[in-house]
Short mmCIF file of N, CA, C and O in Angstrom, two decimals:
data_model
loop_
_atom_site.label_atom_id
_atom_site.label_comp_id
_atom_site.label_asym_id
_atom_site.label_seq_id
_atom_site.Cartn_x
_atom_site.Cartn_y
_atom_site.Cartn_z
N MET K 9 -21.74 5.90 -21.50
CA MET K 9 -21.23 5.67 -20.83
C MET K 9 -21.97 6.19 -19.40
O MET K 9 -22.86 6.38 -19.75
N THR K 10 -22.27 5.03 -18.68
CA THR K 10 -23.01 4.59 -17.62
C THR K 10 -22.23 5.61 -16.20
O THR K 10 -21.23 5.65 -16.71
N SER K 11 -23.08 5.61 -15.36
CA SER K 11 -22.70 6.47 -14.36
C SER K 11 -22.18 6.10 -12.75
O SER K 11 -21.58 6.23 -12.27
N ASP K 12 -22.14 4.34 -13.40
CA ASP K 12 -21.05 3.63 -12.66
C ASP K 12 -19.99 3.17 -13.30
O ASP K 12 -19.62 2.08 -12.04
N GLN K 13 -19.52 3.97 -13.96
CA GLN K 13 -17.91 3.51 -14.63
C GLN K 13 -17.11 4.27 -12.96
O GLN K 13 -17.60 5.48 -13.22
N PRO K 14 -15.66 3.89 -12.89
CA PRO K 14 -15.31 4.37 -11.92
C PRO K 14 -14.40 5.46 -12.27
O PRO K 14 -13.12 5.50 -12.82
N VAL K 15 -14.99 6.39 -13.35
CA VAL K 15 -14.16 7.43 -14.34
C VAL K 15 -13.25 8.61 -12.86
O VAL K 15 -11.97 8.77 -13.47
N LEU K 16 -13.18 8.75 -11.12
CA LEU K 16 -12.51 9.09 -11.18
C LEU K 16 -10.99 8.32 -10.55
O LEU K 16 -9.98 8.79 -10.55
N LEU K 17 -11.60 7.09 -10.45
CA LEU K 17 -10.60 6.12 -9.79
C LEU K 17 -9.35 6.28 -11.19
O LEU K 17 -8.51 5.94 -11.12
N ALA K 18 -9.97 5.77 -12.54
CA ALA K 18 -9.22 6.38 -14.13
C ALA K 18 -8.67 7.63 -14.25
O ALA K 18 -7.29 7.31 -14.33
N ALA K 19 -9.05 8.59 -13.84
CA ALA K 19 -8.39 9.70 -13.96
C ALA K 19 -7.16 10.12 -12.75
O ALA K 19 -6.18 10.20 -13.41
N VAL K 20 -7.70 9.56 -11.33
CA VAL K 20 -6.10 9.32 -10.99
C VAL K 20 -5.46 8.18 -11.19
O VAL K 20 -3.74 9.21 -11.22
N SER K 21 -5.89 7.24 -11.59
CA SER K 21 -4.46 6.81 -12.60
C SER K 21 -3.96 7.16 -12.98
O SER K 21 -2.09 6.68 -13.74
N LEU K 22 -4.13 7.68 -14.46
CA LEU K 22 -3.87 8.44 -15.29
C LEU K 22 -3.11 9.23 -15.46
O LEU K 22 -2.30 9.16 -15.44
N LEU K 23 -3.25 10.25 -14.39
CA LEU K 23 -1.96 11.04 -13.91
C LEU K 23 -1.24 10.50 -13.01
O LEU K 23 -0.04 10.93 -13.06
N SER K 24 -1.35 9.60 -12.29
CA SER K 24 -0.28 8.86 -11.71
C SER K 24 1.29 8.50 -12.86
O SER K 24 2.23 8.35 -12.31
N ALA K 25 0.03 7.75 -13.63
CA ALA K 25 1.01 7.34 -14.73
C ALA K 25 1.59 7.73 -15.19
O ALA K 25 3.04 7.73 -15.39
N LEU K 26 1.35 9.51 -15.61
CA LEU K 26 1.66 10.35 -16.26
C LEU K 26 3.04 11.29 -15.37
O LEU K 26 4.29 11.59 -15.58
N HIS K 27 2.63 11.15 -14.03
CA HIS K 27 3.99 11.51 -12.52
C HIS K 27 4.87 10.52 -13.03
O HIS K 27 5.78 10.88 -13.03
N MET K 28 4.61 9.39 -12.85
CA MET K 28 6.08 7.76 -12.90
C MET K 28 6.61 8.35 -14.25
O MET K 28 7.86 8.54 -13.84
N GLY K 29 6.17 8.41 -15.73
CA GLY K 29 6.50 8.72 -16.63
C GLY K 29 8.21 9.84 -16.47
O GLY K 29 8.84 10.16 -16.87
N PHE K 30 7.12 11.15 -15.83
CA PHE K 30 7.73 12.36 -15.57
C PHE K 30 8.79 12.33 -14.09
O PHE K 30 10.15 12.81 -15.06
N LEU K 31 8.78 11.14 -13.86
CA LEU K 31 10.06 11.40 -12.61
C LEU K 31 11.15 10.64 -13.45
O LEU K 31 11.82 10.66 -13.14
N ALA K 32 10.33 9.23 -14.41
CA ALA K 32 11.49 8.57 -15.20
C ALA K 32 12.65 9.51 -16.49
O ALA K 32 13.46 9.39 -16.00
N ARG K 33 11.93 10.62 -17.16
CA ARG K 33 12.20 11.48 -17.12
C ARG K 33 13.50 12.61 -16.20
O ARG K 33 14.37 12.40 -17.12
N ARG K 34 12.86 12.56 -15.47
CA ARG K 34 13.76 13.29 -14.87
C ARG K 34 15.29 12.70 -14.53
O ARG K 34 16.05 13.79 -14.16
N VAL K 35 14.68 11.59 -14.34
CA VAL K 35 16.36 10.63 -14.26
C VAL K 35 17.11 10.86 -15.19
O VAL K 35 18.34 10.48 -15.21
N GLY K 36 16.36 10.48 -16.45
CA GLY K 36 17.41 11.01 -17.89
C GLY K 36 17.66 12.03 -17.94
O GLY K 36 18.84 12.45 -18.38
N TRP K 37 17.18 13.76 -17.58
CA TRP K 37 17.59 14.36 -17.50
C TRP K 37 19.36 14.72 -16.62
O TRP K 37 20.33 14.41 -16.73
N SER K 38 18.41 13.76 -15.44
CA SER K 38 20.05 14.06 -14.12
C SER K 38 21.28 12.72 -14.89
O SER K 38 22.43 13.53 -14.81
N ARG K 39 21.33 11.96 -16.11
CA ARG K 39 22.49 11.14 -16.42
C ARG K 39 22.79 11.86 -17.36
O ARG K 39 23.68 11.85 -17.73
N MET K 40 21.78 13.04 -18.33
CA MET K 40 23.04 13.83 -19.15
C MET K 40 23.43 14.66 -18.54
O MET K 40 24.65 15.02 -18.60
N LYS K 41 23.25 15.48 -17.31
CA LYS K 41 24.16 16.60 -16.42
C LYS K 41 25.13 15.56 -15.69
O LYS K 41 25.89 16.53 -16.05
N HIS K 42 24.69 14.48 -15.38
CA HIS K 42 25.97 14.01 -14.83
C HIS K 42 26.87 13.44 -15.51
O HIS K 42 27.77 12.61 -15.05
N LYS K 43 26.55 12.77 -17.00
CA LYS K 43 26.85 11.99 -17.95
C LYS K 43 27.54 10.43 -17.05
O LYS K 43 28.54 9.83 -17.68
N VAL K 44 26.01 9.76 -16.97
CA VAL K 44 25.73 8.18 -16.42
C VAL K 44 25.17 8.04 -17.50
O VAL K 44 24.32 8.08 -17.87
N MET K 45 25.87 7.30 -18.10
CA MET K 45 25.43 6.19 -19.91
C MET K 45 24.80 5.00 -18.79
O MET K 45 25.40 4.54 -18.31
N PRO K 46 23.50 4.37 -19.91
CA PRO K 46 23.18 3.02 -19.23
C PRO K 46 23.80 2.45 -19.73
O PRO K 46 24.50 2.77 -20.70
N PRO K 47 24.04 1.46 -19.00
CA PRO K 47 22.78 0.45 -17.98
C PRO K 47 23.62 1.03 -16.86
O PRO K 47 22.93 0.68 -15.63
N SER K 48 24.65 1.89 -16.52
CA SER K 48 25.75 1.85 -15.25
C SER K 48 23.66 3.06 -14.25
O SER K 48 23.46 3.72 -14.77
N VAL K 49 24.06 2.17 -13.09
CA VAL K 49 23.66 3.31 -12.13
C VAL K 49 23.96 3.72 -11.10
O VAL K 49 23.33 3.87 -9.69
N THR K 50 25.51 3.63 -11.30
CA THR K 50 26.37 4.75 -10.08
C THR K 50 27.27 5.48 -10.14
O THR K 50 26.58 6.25 -12.34
N GLY K 51 26.94 6.65 -9.96
CA GLY K 51 27.92 7.80 -10.55
C GLY K 51 27.65 8.90 -9.16
O GLY K 51 27.40 8.49 -8.27
N PRO K 52 27.47 10.11 -9.62
CA PRO K 52 27.28 11.66 -8.62
C PRO K 52 26.17 11.17 -7.57
O PRO K 52 25.33 10.83 -8.05
N ALA K 53 26.74 11.45 -6.33
CA ALA K 53 25.65 11.55 -5.46
C ALA K 53 24.39 12.10 -5.52
O ALA K 53 22.71 11.29 -5.71
N GLU K 54 24.24 13.08 -6.59
CA GLU K 54 22.70 13.58 -6.93
C GLU K 54 22.25 12.74 -8.22
O GLU K 54 21.10 12.10 -7.56
N PHE K 55 23.18 12.24 -9.11
CA PHE K 55 22.33 10.93 -9.99
C PHE K 55 21.73 9.66 -8.98
O PHE K 55 20.37 9.74 -9.48
N GLU K 56 22.40 9.43 -8.06
CA GLU K 56 22.28 8.52 -7.48
C GLU K 56 20.91 8.39 -6.74
O GLU K 56 19.81 7.49 -6.43
N ARG K 57 20.63 9.70 -6.16
CA ARG K 57 19.70 9.81 -4.99
C ARG K 57 18.75 9.86 -6.32
O ARG K 57 17.19 9.31 -5.89
N THR K 58 18.24 10.32 -7.57
CA THR K 58 17.14 10.61 -8.19
C THR K 58 16.99 9.33 -9.05
O THR K 58 15.66 8.91 -8.83
N PHE K 59 17.70 8.65 -9.01
CA PHE K 59 17.39 7.26 -9.48
C PHE K 59 16.78 6.28 -8.43
O PHE K 59 15.70 5.79 -8.61
N ARG K 60 17.27 6.44 -7.45
CA ARG K 60 16.70 6.09 -6.31
C ARG K 60 15.71 5.74 -5.96
O ARG K 60 14.45 5.14 -5.69
N ALA K 61 15.53 7.62 -6.09
CA ALA K 61 13.85 8.14 -6.19
C ALA K 61 13.06 7.34 -6.95
O ALA K 61 11.91 7.19 -6.19
N GLN K 62 13.24 7.33 -8.00
CA GLN K 62 12.76 7.07 -9.28
C GLN K 62 12.04 5.28 -8.95
O GLN K 62 11.35 5.16 -8.60
N GLN K 63 13.32 4.46 -8.63
CA GLN K 63 12.97 3.27 -8.50
C GLN K 63 12.29 2.85 -7.20
O GLN K 63 11.16 1.83 -6.96
N ASN K 64 12.38 4.18 -5.83
CA ASN K 64 11.14 3.34 -5.34
C ASN K 64 9.55 3.72 -5.67
O ASN K 64 8.87 2.90 -5.00
N GLY K 65 9.37 4.43 -6.51
CA GLY K 65 8.16 4.93 -6.56
C GLY K 65 7.76 4.20 -7.30
O GLY K 65 6.35 3.04 -7.67
N VAL K 66 8.56 3.23 -8.55
CA VAL K 66 8.29 2.02 -9.22
C VAL K 66 7.90 0.76 -8.32
O VAL K 66 6.76 -0.35 -8.05
N GLU K 67 8.70 0.76 -7.39
CA GLU K 67 8.72 -0.31 -6.05
C GLU K 67 7.28 -0.61 -5.81
O GLU K 67 6.53 -1.57 -5.69
N PHE K 68 6.88 1.18 -4.82
CA PHE K 68 5.31 0.90 -4.27
C PHE K 68 3.97 0.95 -5.61
O PHE K 68 3.24 0.86 -5.03
N TYR K 69 4.20 1.45 -6.70
CA TYR K 69 3.68 1.80 -7.96
C TYR K 69 2.44 0.68 -7.69
O TYR K 69 1.25 0.70 -7.99
N PRO K 70 2.45 -0.45 -8.13
CA PRO K 70 1.51 -1.82 -7.78
C PRO K 70 1.04 -1.49 -6.67
O PRO K 70 -0.57 -1.87 -6.79
N ILE K 71 1.42 -1.37 -5.45
CA ILE K 71 0.36 -1.76 -4.19
C ILE K 71 -0.14 -0.50 -4.48
O ILE K 71 -1.57 -0.94 -4.11
N PHE K 72 -0.06 0.78 -5.05
CA PHE K 72 -0.96 2.23 -4.60
C PHE K 72 -2.09 1.77 -5.82
O PHE K 72 -3.25 1.90 -5.02
N LEU K 73 -1.68 1.50 -7.51
CA LEU K 73 -2.48 0.57 -8.09
C LEU K 73 -4.07 -0.16 -7.54
O LEU K 73 -4.99 0.18 -7.28
N VAL K 74 -3.23 -1.11 -6.61
CA VAL K 74 -3.88 -2.07 -6.20
C VAL K 74 -5.00 -1.93 -5.09
O VAL K 74 -6.28 -1.93 -5.08
N VAL K 75 -4.48 -0.73 -4.18
CA VAL K 75 -5.26 -0.31 -2.91
C VAL K 75 -5.98 0.65 -3.35
O VAL K 75 -7.17 1.15 -2.69
N LEU K 76 -5.38 1.70 -4.06
CA LEU K 76 -6.28 2.59 -4.96
C LEU K 76 -7.72 2.22 -5.46
O LEU K 76 -9.16 2.70 -5.04
N TRP K 77 -7.75 1.00 -6.77
CA TRP K 77 -9.21 0.33 -7.10
C TRP K 77 -9.60 -0.41 -6.04
O TRP K 77 -10.71 -0.09 -6.17
N ILE K 78 -9.34 -0.82 -5.22
CA ILE K 78 -10.13 -2.09 -4.17
C ILE K 78 -10.95 -1.21 -3.99
O ILE K 78 -12.30 -1.21 -3.08
N SER K 79 -9.91 0.01 -3.35
CA SER K 79 -11.26 0.71 -1.76
C SER K 79 -12.04 1.94 -2.93
O SER K 79 -12.79 2.13 -1.91
N GLY K 80 -11.34 2.01 -4.02
CA GLY K 80 -12.74 3.29 -4.89
C GLY K 80 -13.68 2.14 -5.36
O GLY K 80 -15.21 2.44 -5.18
N ILE K 81 -13.83 0.86 -5.67
CA ILE K 81 -14.75 0.05 -5.77
C ILE K 81 -15.71 -0.74 -4.49
O ILE K 81 -16.72 -0.96 -5.21
N PHE K 82 -14.96 -0.99 -3.64
CA PHE K 82 -15.94 -1.76 -2.40
C PHE K 82 -15.82 -0.99 -1.58
O PHE K 82 -16.45 -1.32 -0.70
N CYS K 83 -15.42 0.69 -1.41
CA CYS K 83 -15.90 1.30 -0.19
C CYS K 83 -16.25 2.88 -0.35
O CYS K 83 -17.61 2.97 -0.59
N ASN K 84 -15.13 3.68 -1.05
CA ASN K 84 -16.04 5.02 -1.87
C ASN K 84 -14.95 5.18 -2.75
O ASN K 84 -13.65 5.49 -2.40
N GLU K 85 -15.65 5.64 -4.13
CA GLU K 85 -14.35 6.34 -5.24
C GLU K 85 -13.69 7.39 -4.61
O GLU K 85 -13.11 7.47 -5.11
N VAL K 86 -15.01 8.22 -4.66
CA VAL K 86 -14.83 10.05 -4.15
C VAL K 86 -13.22 10.02 -3.10
O VAL K 86 -12.20 10.59 -3.50
N ILE K 87 -13.49 9.08 -1.55
CA ILE K 87 -12.52 9.41 -0.97
C ILE K 87 -11.15 8.83 -1.40
O ILE K 87 -9.97 9.10 -1.59
N ALA K 88 -11.15 7.55 -2.09
CA ALA K 88 -10.38 6.52 -2.74
C ALA K 88 -9.36 7.57 -3.46
O ALA K 88 -8.10 7.82 -3.59
N ALA K 89 -9.94 8.46 -4.62
CA ALA K 89 -9.58 9.33 -5.54
C ALA K 89 -8.61 10.68 -4.72
O ALA K 89 -7.42 10.86 -5.17
N LEU K 90 -9.37 10.95 -4.02
CA LEU K 90 -9.11 12.06 -3.13
C LEU K 90 -7.20 11.17 -2.62
O LEU K 90 -6.33 12.09 -2.60
N GLY K 91 -7.34 10.09 -2.01
CA GLY K 91 -6.14 9.73 -1.28
C GLY K 91 -5.14 9.65 -2.34
O GLY K 91 -4.41 9.55 -2.30
N GLY K 92 -5.46 9.24 -3.97
CA GLY K 92 -4.84 8.99 -4.74
C GLY K 92 -3.80 10.31 -5.24
O GLY K 92 -2.79 9.97 -5.41
N LEU K 93 -4.84 11.18 -5.03
CA LEU K 93 -3.90 12.39 -5.57
C LEU K 93 -3.14 13.06 -4.27
O LEU K 93 -2.02 13.39 -4.40
N LEU K 94 -3.46 13.04 -3.20
CA LEU K 94 -2.82 12.79 -1.98
C LEU K 94 -1.25 12.11 -1.95
O LEU K 94 -0.21 12.51 -1.70
N TYR K 95 -1.44 10.62 -2.66
CA TYR K 95 -0.25 9.80 -2.74
C TYR K 95 0.87 10.34 -3.92
O TYR K 95 2.01 10.51 -4.17
N ILE K 96 -0.50 10.92 -4.64
CA ILE K 96 0.53 12.03 -5.73
C ILE K 96 1.70 12.44 -5.47
O ILE K 96 2.98 13.20 -5.77
N VAL K 97 1.07 13.46 -4.92
CA VAL K 97 1.51 14.43 -4.07
C VAL K 97 3.14 14.55 -3.44
O VAL K 97 4.03 14.88 -3.54
N ALA K 98 2.41 13.44 -2.81
CA ALA K 98 3.02 12.50 -1.41
C ALA K 98 4.40 12.32 -2.17
O ALA K 98 6.32 12.36 -1.98
N ARG K 99 4.36 11.13 -3.10
CA ARG K 99 5.33 11.19 -4.21
C ARG K 99 6.12 12.08 -4.91
O ARG K 99 7.74 11.53 -4.24
N GLU K 100 5.83 12.82 -5.19
CA GLU K 100 6.40 14.29 -5.73
C GLU K 100 7.24 14.65 -4.46
O GLU K 100 8.42 15.31 -5.05
N MET K 101 6.70 15.29 -3.25
CA MET K 101 7.57 15.50 -2.72
C MET K 101 8.91 14.50 -1.61
O MET K 101 9.99 15.03 -1.52
N TYR K 102 8.63 13.35 -1.65
CA TYR K 102 9.75 12.07 -1.47
C TYR K 102 10.68 12.52 -2.67
O TYR K 102 11.81 12.66 -2.11
N PHE K 103 10.32 12.36 -3.75
CA PHE K 103 11.32 12.71 -4.97
C PHE K 103 12.06 13.95 -5.02
O PHE K 103 13.34 14.07 -4.91
N THR K 104 11.53 14.92 -4.50
CA THR K 104 12.06 16.05 -5.30
C THR K 104 12.92 16.47 -4.02
O THR K 104 13.87 16.88 -3.83
N GLY K 105 12.55 16.15 -2.58
CA GLY K 105 13.15 16.34 -1.45
C GLY K 105 14.64 15.08 -0.83
O GLY K 105 16.09 15.44 -0.78
N TYR K 106 14.34 14.09 -1.38
CA TYR K 106 15.78 13.04 -2.03
C TYR K 106 16.66 13.49 -2.66
O TYR K 106 17.92 13.24 -2.28
N ILE K 107 16.18 13.94 -4.11
CA ILE K 107 17.32 14.91 -4.71
C ILE K 107 18.15 15.66 -4.12
O ILE K 107 19.75 15.75 -4.61
N ASN K 108 17.54 16.67 -3.58
CA ASN K 108 18.46 17.71 -2.42
C ASN K 108 19.00 16.76 -1.44
O ASN K 108 20.18 17.37 -1.40
N GLU K 109 18.54 15.29 -1.03
CA GLU K 109 19.49 15.13 0.37
C GLU K 109 18.65 14.21 0.84
O GLU K 109 17.57 13.92 1.05
N SER K 110 19.34 12.75 1.70
CA SER K 110 18.46 11.64 1.33
C SER K 110 17.47 12.13 2.64
O SER K 110 16.32 11.72 2.78
N LYS K 111 17.88 12.83 3.71
CA LYS K 111 17.00 13.16 4.98
C LYS K 111 15.84 13.69 4.25
O LYS K 111 14.61 13.68 5.32
N LYS K 112 15.95 14.57 3.85
CA LYS K 112 14.86 15.14 2.95
C LYS K 112 13.38 14.94 2.66
O LYS K 112 12.70 14.99 2.20
N ARG K 113 14.00 13.52 2.04
CA ARG K 113 12.75 12.13 1.16
C ARG K 113 11.80 11.52 2.71
O ARG K 113 10.78 11.51 2.31
N LEU K 114 11.91 12.09 3.69
CA LEU K 114 11.16 11.43 5.09
C LEU K 114 9.95 12.11 5.11
O LEU K 114 9.05 11.31 5.26
N PRO K 115 9.76 13.33 4.53
CA PRO K 115 8.35 13.65 5.41
C PRO K 115 6.95 13.15 3.69
O PRO K 115 6.55 12.80 4.42
N GLY K 116 7.76 13.53 2.62
CA GLY K 116 7.23 12.15 1.64
C GLY K 116 6.83 11.40 1.90
O GLY K 116 5.95 10.51 1.81
N PHE K 117 7.74 10.51 2.32
CA PHE K 117 7.93 9.41 2.44
C PHE K 117 6.78 8.56 3.59
O PHE K 117 5.99 7.53 3.67
N TYR K 118 7.06 9.29 4.58
CA TYR K 118 5.75 9.25 6.40
C TYR K 118 4.16 9.90 4.97
O TYR K 118 3.60 8.64 6.12
N MET K 119 4.24 10.27 4.27
CA MET K 119 3.22 10.58 4.01
C MET K 119 2.82 9.87 2.68
O MET K 119 1.42 9.00 2.80
N VAL K 120 3.20 9.13 2.00
CA VAL K 120 3.16 8.00 1.48
C VAL K 120 2.79 6.69 1.96
O VAL K 120 1.82 5.65 1.44
N ILE K 121 3.23 6.46 3.25
CA ILE K 121 2.69 5.11 3.95
C ILE K 121 1.54 5.39 4.31
O ILE K 121 0.77 4.43 4.36
N CYS K 122 1.58 6.75 5.21
CA CYS K 122 0.20 7.09 5.05
C CYS K 122 -1.19 6.83 4.47
O CYS K 122 -2.47 6.01 5.00
N VAL K 123 -0.75 7.75 3.19
CA VAL K 123 -2.09 7.13 2.54
C VAL K 123 -2.31 5.77 2.51
O VAL K 123 -3.30 5.20 1.94
N LEU K 124 -0.96 5.21 1.71
CA LEU K 124 -1.11 3.47 1.39
C LEU K 124 -1.60 2.47 2.83
O LEU K 124 -2.89 1.70 2.30
N LEU K 125 -1.52 3.30 4.07
CA LEU K 125 -2.28 2.55 5.05
C LEU K 125 -3.63 2.83 5.17
O LEU K 125 -4.00 2.23 5.24
N PHE K 126 -3.81 3.61 4.73
CA PHE K 126 -5.62 4.27 4.80
C PHE K 126 -6.64 3.99 3.57
O PHE K 126 -7.51 3.45 3.89
N LEU K 127 -5.68 3.83 1.90
CA LEU K 127 -6.55 3.30 1.27
C LEU K 127 -6.17 1.48 1.48
O LEU K 127 -7.02 1.09 1.11
N THR K 128 -5.43 1.30 2.14
CA THR K 128 -5.78 -0.29 2.51
C THR K 128 -6.41 -0.72 3.70
O THR K 128 -7.47 -1.78 3.14
N VAL K 129 -6.62 0.10 4.62
CA VAL K 129 -8.08 -0.07 5.74
C VAL K 129 -9.22 -0.19 4.68
O VAL K 129 -9.99 -1.05 5.05
N MET K 130 -9.03 1.26 4.09
CA MET K 130 -10.83 1.03 3.14
C MET K 130 -10.85 -0.05 2.22
O MET K 130 -11.97 -0.04 2.32
N ALA K 131 -9.85 -0.39 1.65
CA ALA K 131 -10.17 -1.44 0.85
C ALA K 131 -10.34 -2.76 1.74
O ALA K 131 -11.56 -3.97 1.49
N THR K 132 -9.76 -3.21 2.95
CA THR K 132 -9.92 -4.39 3.64
C THR K 132 -11.65 -4.39 3.83
O THR K 132 -12.51 -5.14 4.10
N LEU K 133 -12.01 -3.24 4.44
CA LEU K 133 -13.50 -2.49 5.17
C LEU K 133 -14.17 -2.29 4.18
O LEU K 133 -15.28 -3.69 4.20
N GLY K 134 -14.39 -2.26 2.82
CA GLY K 134 -14.82 -2.31 1.94
C GLY K 134 -15.12 -3.64 1.14
O GLY K 134 -16.12 -4.61 0.94
N ILE K 135 -13.89 -4.81 1.31
CA ILE K 135 -14.48 -6.31 0.76
C ILE K 135 -14.55 -7.01 2.05
O ILE K 135 -15.44 -7.71 1.96
N ILE K 136 -14.76 -6.92 3.54
CA ILE K 136 -15.61 -7.53 4.60
C ILE K 136 -16.71 -7.24 4.29
O ILE K 136 -17.41 -8.22 4.02
N GLN K 137 -17.41 -5.68 4.05
CA GLN K 137 -18.95 -5.48 4.08
C GLN K 137 -19.13 -5.93 3.19
O GLN K 137 -20.59 -6.58 3.28
N SER K 138 -18.59 -6.40 1.69
CA SER K 138 -19.48 -7.07 0.38
C SER K 138 -19.07 -8.21 0.80
O SER K 138 -19.99 -8.63 0.46
N PHE K 139 -17.73 -8.62 1.57
CA PHE K 139 -18.35 -10.10 1.64
C PHE K 139 -19.41 -10.60 2.74
O PHE K 139 -20.32 -11.48 2.13
N LEU K 140 -19.93 -10.16 3.89
CA LEU K 140 -20.54 -9.97 4.36
C LEU K 140 -22.48 -10.38 3.87
O LEU K 140 -23.38 -10.88 4.11
N HIS K 141 -22.12 -8.72 3.43
CA HIS K 141 -23.71 -8.41 2.35
C HIS K 141 -24.21 -9.81 1.45
O HIS K 141 -24.78 -10.11 1.24
N GLU K 142 -22.68 -10.28 0.52
CA GLU K 142 -22.80 -11.38 -0.73
C GLU K 142 -23.04 -12.16 -0.15
O GLU K 142 -23.81 -13.24 -0.72
N TYR K 143 -22.16 -12.73 1.23
CA TYR K 143 -22.13 -14.34 1.04
C TYR K 143 -22.47 -14.96 2.28
O TYR K 143 -23.40 -15.71 2.39
N LEU K 144 -23.23 -14.02 3.28
CA LEU K 144 -23.70 -13.96 4.46
C LEU K 144 -25.31 -13.49 4.59
O LEU K 144 -25.51 -13.28 5.50
N ASP K 145 -25.52 -12.80 3.61
CA ASP K 145 -26.84 -11.82 3.71
C ASP K 145 -27.00 -11.03 4.70
O ASP K 145 -27.49 -11.01 5.36
N VAL K 146 -25.46 -10.24 5.73
CA VAL K 146 -25.49 -9.43 6.64
C VAL K 146 -25.04 -8.05 5.68
O VAL K 146 -24.12 -8.15 5.30
N LYS K 147 -26.25 -7.50 6.54
CA LYS K 147 -25.86 -5.82 6.01
C LYS K 147 -25.40 -5.11 7.26
O LYS K 147 -25.97 -4.86 8.05
N LEU K 148 -24.34 -4.15 6.90
CA LEU K 148 -23.34 -3.38 7.70
C LEU K 148 -24.49 -1.96 7.77
O LEU K 148 -24.39 -0.94 8.99
N HIS K 149 -25.64 -1.34 6.93
CA HIS K 149 -25.65 -0.46 6.70
C HIS K 149 -27.22 -0.27 6.78
O HIS K 149 -27.59 -0.86 6.00
#
């Protein structure tokens, strides 16, 4: 193993995948609790909120992984990994809040959006800096 391997990005990615699996399991527990048989996605409000919260996480997951890795590789791995951990916390806040009441999802949702925006800005700046250095021989640092 060399020191240039993105171990922090890999660790956060694995943790986020485990968290996504746990959220899917919580949908299964809600199915059992409310007796909602697959493939149905309708039932009591609590089940529907649980299902929707998990689906929202699935919808955002590819975006998260892309901006996590690009910001970590092209900008700063430590800061990107910390952003990734914050994203996982925000995703849990969103999920737990949504199960209880639709409006309670908003603090977690806003935090998710802020983290994604931050990682996107990091990724963009990192790509621009790398492009300028690699193709135009312009060094910004």
